[in-house]
mmCIF file with all atom_site columns, C-alpha atoms in Angstrom:
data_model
loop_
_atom_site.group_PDB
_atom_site.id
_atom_site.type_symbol
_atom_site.label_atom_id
_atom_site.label_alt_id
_atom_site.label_comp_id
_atom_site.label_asym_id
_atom_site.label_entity_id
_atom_site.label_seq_id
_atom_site.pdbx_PDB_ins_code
_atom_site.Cartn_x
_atom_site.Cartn_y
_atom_site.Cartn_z
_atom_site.occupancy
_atom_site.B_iso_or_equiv
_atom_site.pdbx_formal_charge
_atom_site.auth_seq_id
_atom_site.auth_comp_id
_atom_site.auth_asym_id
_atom_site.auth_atom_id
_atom_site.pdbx_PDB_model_num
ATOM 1   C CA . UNK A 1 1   ? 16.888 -14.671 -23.616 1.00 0.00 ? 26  UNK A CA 1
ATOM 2   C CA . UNK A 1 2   ? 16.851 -17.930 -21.461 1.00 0.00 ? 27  UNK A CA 1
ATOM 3   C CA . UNK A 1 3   ? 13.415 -18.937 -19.970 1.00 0.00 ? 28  UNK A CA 1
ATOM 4   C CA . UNK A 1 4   ? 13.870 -21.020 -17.069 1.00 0.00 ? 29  UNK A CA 1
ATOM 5   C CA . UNK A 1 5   ? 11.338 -23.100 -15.195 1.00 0.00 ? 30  UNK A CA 1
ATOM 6   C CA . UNK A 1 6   ? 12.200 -24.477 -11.672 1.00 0.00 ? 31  UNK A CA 1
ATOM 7   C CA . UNK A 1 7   ? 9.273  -27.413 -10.089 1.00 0.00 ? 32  UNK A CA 1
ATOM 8   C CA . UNK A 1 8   ? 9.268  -30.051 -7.705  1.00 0.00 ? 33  UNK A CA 1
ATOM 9   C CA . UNK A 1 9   ? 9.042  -28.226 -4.647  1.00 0.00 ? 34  UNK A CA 1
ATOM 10  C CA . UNK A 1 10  ? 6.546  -29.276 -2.026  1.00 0.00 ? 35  UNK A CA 1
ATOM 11  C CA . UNK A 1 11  ? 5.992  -29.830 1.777   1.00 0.00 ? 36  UNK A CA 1
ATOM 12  C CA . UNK A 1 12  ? 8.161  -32.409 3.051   1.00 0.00 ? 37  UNK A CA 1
ATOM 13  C CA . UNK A 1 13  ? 9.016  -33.493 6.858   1.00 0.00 ? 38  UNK A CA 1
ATOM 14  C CA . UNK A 1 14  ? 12.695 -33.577 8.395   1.00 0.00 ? 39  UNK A CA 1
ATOM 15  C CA . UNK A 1 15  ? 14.914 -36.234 6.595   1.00 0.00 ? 40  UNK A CA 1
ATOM 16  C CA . UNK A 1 16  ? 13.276 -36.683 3.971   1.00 0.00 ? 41  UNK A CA 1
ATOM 17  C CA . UNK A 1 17  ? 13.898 -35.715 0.143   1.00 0.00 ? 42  UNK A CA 1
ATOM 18  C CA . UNK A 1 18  ? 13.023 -33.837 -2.860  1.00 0.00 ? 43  UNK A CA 1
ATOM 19  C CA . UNK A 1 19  ? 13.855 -33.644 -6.487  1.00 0.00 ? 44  UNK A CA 1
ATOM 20  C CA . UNK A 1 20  ? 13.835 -30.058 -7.745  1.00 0.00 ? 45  UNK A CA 1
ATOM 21  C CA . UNK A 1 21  ? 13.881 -29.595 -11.791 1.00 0.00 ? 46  UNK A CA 1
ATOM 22  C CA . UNK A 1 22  ? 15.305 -26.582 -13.670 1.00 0.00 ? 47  UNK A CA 1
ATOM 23  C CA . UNK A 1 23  ? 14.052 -26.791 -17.055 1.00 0.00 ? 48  UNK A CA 1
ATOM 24  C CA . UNK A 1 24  ? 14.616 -24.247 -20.349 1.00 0.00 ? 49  UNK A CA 1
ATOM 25  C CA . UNK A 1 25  ? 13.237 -23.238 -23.450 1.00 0.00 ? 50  UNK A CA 1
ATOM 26  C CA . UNK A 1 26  ? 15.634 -23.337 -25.174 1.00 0.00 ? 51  UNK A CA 1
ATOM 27  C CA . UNK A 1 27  ? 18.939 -25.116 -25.097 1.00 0.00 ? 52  UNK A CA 1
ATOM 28  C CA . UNK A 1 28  ? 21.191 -25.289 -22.058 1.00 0.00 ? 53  UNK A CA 1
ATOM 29  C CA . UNK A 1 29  ? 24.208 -26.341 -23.465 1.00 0.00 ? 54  UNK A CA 1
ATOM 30  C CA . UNK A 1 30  ? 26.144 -22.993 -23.236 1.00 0.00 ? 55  UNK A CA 1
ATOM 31  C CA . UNK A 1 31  ? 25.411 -22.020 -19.586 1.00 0.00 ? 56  UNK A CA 1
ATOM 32  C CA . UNK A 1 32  ? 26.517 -22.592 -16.257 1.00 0.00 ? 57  UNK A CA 1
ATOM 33  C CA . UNK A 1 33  ? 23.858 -23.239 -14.369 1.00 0.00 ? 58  UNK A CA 1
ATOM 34  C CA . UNK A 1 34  ? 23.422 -22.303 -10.257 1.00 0.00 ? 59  UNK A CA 1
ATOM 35  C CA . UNK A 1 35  ? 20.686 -22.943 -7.551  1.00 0.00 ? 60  UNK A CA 1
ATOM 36  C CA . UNK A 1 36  ? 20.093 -20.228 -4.946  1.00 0.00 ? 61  UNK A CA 1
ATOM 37  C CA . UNK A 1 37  ? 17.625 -20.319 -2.095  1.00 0.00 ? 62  UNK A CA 1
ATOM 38  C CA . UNK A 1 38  ? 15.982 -17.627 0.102   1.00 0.00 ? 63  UNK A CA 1
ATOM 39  C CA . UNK A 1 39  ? 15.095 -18.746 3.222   1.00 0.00 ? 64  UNK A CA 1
ATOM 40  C CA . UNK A 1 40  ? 12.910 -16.572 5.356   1.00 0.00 ? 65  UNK A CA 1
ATOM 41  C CA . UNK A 1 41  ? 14.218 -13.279 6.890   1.00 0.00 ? 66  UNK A CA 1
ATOM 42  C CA . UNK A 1 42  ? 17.595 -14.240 5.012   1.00 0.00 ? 67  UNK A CA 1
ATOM 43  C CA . UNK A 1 43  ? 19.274 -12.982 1.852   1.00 0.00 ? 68  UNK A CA 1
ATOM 44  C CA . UNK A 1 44  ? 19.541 -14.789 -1.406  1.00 0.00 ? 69  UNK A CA 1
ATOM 45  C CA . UNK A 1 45  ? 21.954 -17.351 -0.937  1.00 0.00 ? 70  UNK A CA 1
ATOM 46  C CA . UNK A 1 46  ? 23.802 -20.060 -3.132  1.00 0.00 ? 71  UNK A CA 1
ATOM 47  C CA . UNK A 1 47  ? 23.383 -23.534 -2.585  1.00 0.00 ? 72  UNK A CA 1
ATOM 48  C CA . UNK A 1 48  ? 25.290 -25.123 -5.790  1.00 0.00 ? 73  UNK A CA 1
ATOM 49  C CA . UNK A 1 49  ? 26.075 -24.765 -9.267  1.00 0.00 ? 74  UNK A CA 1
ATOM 50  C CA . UNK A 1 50  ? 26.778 -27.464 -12.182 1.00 0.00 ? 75  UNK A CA 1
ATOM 51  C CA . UNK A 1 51  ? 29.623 -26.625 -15.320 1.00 0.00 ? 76  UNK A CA 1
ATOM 52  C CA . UNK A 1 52  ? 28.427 -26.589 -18.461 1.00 0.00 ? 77  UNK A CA 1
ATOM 53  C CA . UNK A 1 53  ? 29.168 -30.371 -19.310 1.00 0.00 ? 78  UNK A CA 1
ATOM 54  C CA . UNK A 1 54  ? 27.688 -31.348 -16.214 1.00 0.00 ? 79  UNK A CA 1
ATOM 55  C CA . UNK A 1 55  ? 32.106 -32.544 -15.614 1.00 0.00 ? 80  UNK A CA 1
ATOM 56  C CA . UNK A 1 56  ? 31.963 -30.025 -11.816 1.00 0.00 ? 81  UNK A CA 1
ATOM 57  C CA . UNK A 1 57  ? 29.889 -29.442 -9.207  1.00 0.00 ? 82  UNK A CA 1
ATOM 58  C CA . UNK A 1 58  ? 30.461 -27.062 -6.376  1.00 0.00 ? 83  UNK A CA 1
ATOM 59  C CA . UNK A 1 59  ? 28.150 -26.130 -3.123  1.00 0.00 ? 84  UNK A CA 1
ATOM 60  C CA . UNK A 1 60  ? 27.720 -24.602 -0.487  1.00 0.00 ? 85  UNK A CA 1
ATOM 61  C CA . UNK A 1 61  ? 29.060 -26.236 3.159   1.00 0.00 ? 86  UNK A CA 1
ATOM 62  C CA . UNK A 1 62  ? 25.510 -25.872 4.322   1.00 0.00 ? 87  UNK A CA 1
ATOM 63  C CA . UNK A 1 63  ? 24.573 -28.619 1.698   1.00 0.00 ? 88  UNK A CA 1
ATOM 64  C CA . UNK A 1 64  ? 27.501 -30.435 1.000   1.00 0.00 ? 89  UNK A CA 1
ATOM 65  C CA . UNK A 1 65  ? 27.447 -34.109 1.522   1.00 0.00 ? 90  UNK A CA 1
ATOM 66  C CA . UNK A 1 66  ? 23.597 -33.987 1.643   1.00 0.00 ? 91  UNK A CA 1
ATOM 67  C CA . UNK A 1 67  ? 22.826 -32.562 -1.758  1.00 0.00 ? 92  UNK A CA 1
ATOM 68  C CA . UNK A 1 68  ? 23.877 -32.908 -5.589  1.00 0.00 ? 93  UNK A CA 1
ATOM 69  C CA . UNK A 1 69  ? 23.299 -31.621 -8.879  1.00 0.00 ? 94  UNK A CA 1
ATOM 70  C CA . UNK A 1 70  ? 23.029 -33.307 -12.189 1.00 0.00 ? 95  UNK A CA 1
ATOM 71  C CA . UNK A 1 71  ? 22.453 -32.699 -15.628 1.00 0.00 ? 96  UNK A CA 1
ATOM 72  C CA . UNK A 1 72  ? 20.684 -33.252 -19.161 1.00 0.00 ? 97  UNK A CA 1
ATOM 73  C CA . UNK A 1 73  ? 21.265 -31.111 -21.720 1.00 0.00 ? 98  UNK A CA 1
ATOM 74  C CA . UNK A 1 74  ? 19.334 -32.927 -24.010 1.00 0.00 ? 99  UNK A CA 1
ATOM 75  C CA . UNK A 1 75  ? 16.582 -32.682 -21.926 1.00 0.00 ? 100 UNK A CA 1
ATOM 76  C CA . UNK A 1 76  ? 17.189 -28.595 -21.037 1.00 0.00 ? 101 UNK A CA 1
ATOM 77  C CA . UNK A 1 77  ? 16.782 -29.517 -17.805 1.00 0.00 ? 102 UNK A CA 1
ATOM 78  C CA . UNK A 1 78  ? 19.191 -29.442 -14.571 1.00 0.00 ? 103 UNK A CA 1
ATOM 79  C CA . UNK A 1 79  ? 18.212 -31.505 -11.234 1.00 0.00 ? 104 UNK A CA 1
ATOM 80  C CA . UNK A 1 80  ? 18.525 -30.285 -7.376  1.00 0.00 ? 105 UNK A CA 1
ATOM 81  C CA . UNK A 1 81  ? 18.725 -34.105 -5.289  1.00 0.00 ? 106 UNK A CA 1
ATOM 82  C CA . UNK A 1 82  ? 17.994 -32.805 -2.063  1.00 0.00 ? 107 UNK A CA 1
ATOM 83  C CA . UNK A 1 83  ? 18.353 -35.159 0.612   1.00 0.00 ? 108 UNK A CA 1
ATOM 84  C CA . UNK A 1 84  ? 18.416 -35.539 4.140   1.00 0.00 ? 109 UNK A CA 1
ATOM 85  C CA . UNK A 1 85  ? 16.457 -32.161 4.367   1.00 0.00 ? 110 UNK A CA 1
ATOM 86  C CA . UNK A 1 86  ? 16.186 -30.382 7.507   1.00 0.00 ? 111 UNK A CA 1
ATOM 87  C CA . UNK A 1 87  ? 13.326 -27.741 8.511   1.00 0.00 ? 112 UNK A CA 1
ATOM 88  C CA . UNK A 1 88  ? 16.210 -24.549 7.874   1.00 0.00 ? 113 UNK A CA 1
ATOM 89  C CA . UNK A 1 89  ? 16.282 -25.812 4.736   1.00 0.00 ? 114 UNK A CA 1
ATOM 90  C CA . UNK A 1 90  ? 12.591 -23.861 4.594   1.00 0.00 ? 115 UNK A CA 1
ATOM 91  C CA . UNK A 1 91  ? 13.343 -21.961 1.494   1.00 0.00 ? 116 UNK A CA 1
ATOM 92  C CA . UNK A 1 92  ? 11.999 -20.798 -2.717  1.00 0.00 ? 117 UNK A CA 1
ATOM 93  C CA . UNK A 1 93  ? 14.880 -22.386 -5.099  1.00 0.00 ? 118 UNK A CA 1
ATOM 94  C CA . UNK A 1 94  ? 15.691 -20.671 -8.016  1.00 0.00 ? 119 UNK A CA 1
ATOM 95  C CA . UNK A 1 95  ? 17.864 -21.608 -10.791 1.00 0.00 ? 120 UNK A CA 1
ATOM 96  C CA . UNK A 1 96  ? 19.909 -19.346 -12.999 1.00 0.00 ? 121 UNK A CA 1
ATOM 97  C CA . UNK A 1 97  ? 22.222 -19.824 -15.969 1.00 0.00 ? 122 UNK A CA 1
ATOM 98  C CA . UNK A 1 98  ? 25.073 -17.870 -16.427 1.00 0.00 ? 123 UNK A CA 1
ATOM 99  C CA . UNK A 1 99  ? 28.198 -17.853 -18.894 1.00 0.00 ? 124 UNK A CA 1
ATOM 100 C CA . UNK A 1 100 ? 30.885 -18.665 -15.874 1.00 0.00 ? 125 UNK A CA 1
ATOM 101 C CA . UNK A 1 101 ? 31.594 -21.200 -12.960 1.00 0.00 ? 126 UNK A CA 1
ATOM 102 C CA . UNK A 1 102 ? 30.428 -19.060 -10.210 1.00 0.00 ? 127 UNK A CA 1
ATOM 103 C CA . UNK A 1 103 ? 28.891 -18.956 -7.102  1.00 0.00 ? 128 UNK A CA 1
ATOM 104 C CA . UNK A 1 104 ? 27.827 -15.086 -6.814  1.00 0.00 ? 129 UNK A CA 1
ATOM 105 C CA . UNK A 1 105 ? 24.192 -13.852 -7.802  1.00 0.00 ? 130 UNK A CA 1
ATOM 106 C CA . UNK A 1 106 ? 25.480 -11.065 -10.286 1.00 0.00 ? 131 UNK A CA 1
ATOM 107 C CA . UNK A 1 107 ? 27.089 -13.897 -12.832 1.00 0.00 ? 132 UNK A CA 1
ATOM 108 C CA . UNK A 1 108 ? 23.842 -15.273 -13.342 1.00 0.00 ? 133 UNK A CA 1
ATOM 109 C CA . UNK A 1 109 ? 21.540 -13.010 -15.604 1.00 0.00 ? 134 UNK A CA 1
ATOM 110 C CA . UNK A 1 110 ? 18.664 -15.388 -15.909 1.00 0.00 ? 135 UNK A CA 1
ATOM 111 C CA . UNK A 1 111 ? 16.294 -16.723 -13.734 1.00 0.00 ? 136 UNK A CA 1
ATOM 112 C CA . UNK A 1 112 ? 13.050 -19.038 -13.016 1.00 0.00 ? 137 UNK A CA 1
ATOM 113 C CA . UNK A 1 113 ? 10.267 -18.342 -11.033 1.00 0.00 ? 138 UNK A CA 1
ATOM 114 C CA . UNK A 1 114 ? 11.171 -20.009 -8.329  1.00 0.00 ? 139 UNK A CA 1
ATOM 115 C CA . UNK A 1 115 ? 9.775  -22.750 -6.237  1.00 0.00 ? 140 UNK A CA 1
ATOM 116 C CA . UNK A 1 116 ? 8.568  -23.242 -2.731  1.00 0.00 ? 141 UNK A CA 1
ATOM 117 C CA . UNK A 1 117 ? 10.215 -25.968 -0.336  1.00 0.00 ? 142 UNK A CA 1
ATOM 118 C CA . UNK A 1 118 ? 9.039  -26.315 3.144   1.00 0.00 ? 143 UNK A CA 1
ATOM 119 C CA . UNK A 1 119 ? 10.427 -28.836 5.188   1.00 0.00 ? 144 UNK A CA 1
ATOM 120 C CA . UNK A 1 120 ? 8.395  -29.435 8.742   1.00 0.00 ? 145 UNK A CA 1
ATOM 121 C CA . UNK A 1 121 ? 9.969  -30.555 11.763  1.00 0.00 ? 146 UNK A CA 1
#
């Protein structure tokens, strides 16, 4: 019902930064939207999640402080600043939309593609 795009992933070195984009479809307005990562030899994990009026933002203490998440429903798109990146950061981002403020996988039925971020020491 919700076709989601994620982009802006790339090869980047330790410390440096990256821009990731979530973009729909159709609109976003209604959903909650999350960011989860799977890093190598790891299980899907969440890294943050945005309200629906862009108002809260929550993440995970592995990114908090370095990261944040923004906003623009007008746009149908939702933005993963990632900065200060570090090589275990080596991971495909996907975002999902969901109807609740949540940070577990099963409360987001919709996902993107994903999309690759390597970060080289």
């Amino acid at each position: 019902q919700v076709h989601l795009t994620e982009s802006g992933g790339g090869v980047v070195q330790a410390g440096g930064s990256l821009r990731l984009s979530c973009s729909a479809g159709e609109f976003l307005t209604p959903y909650v939207v999350g960011w989860f990562r799977h890093r190598p030899g790891k299980e899907r994990e969440f890294v943050g999640s945005i309200d629906k009026t862009g108002t809260v933002t929550r993440f995970a203490d592995s990114v908090k402080g370095r990261w944040t998440i923004s906003r623009d429903n007008a746009k149908n798109s939702v933005y993963l600043q990632m900065d200060r990146l570090r090589p275990d950061d080596t991971a495909v981002y996907y975002c999902g939309t969901g109807g609740s403020f949540s940070p577990f996988l099963q409360d987001y039925p919709y996902w993107g593609q994903g999309t690759q971020v390597t970060v080289s020491s």
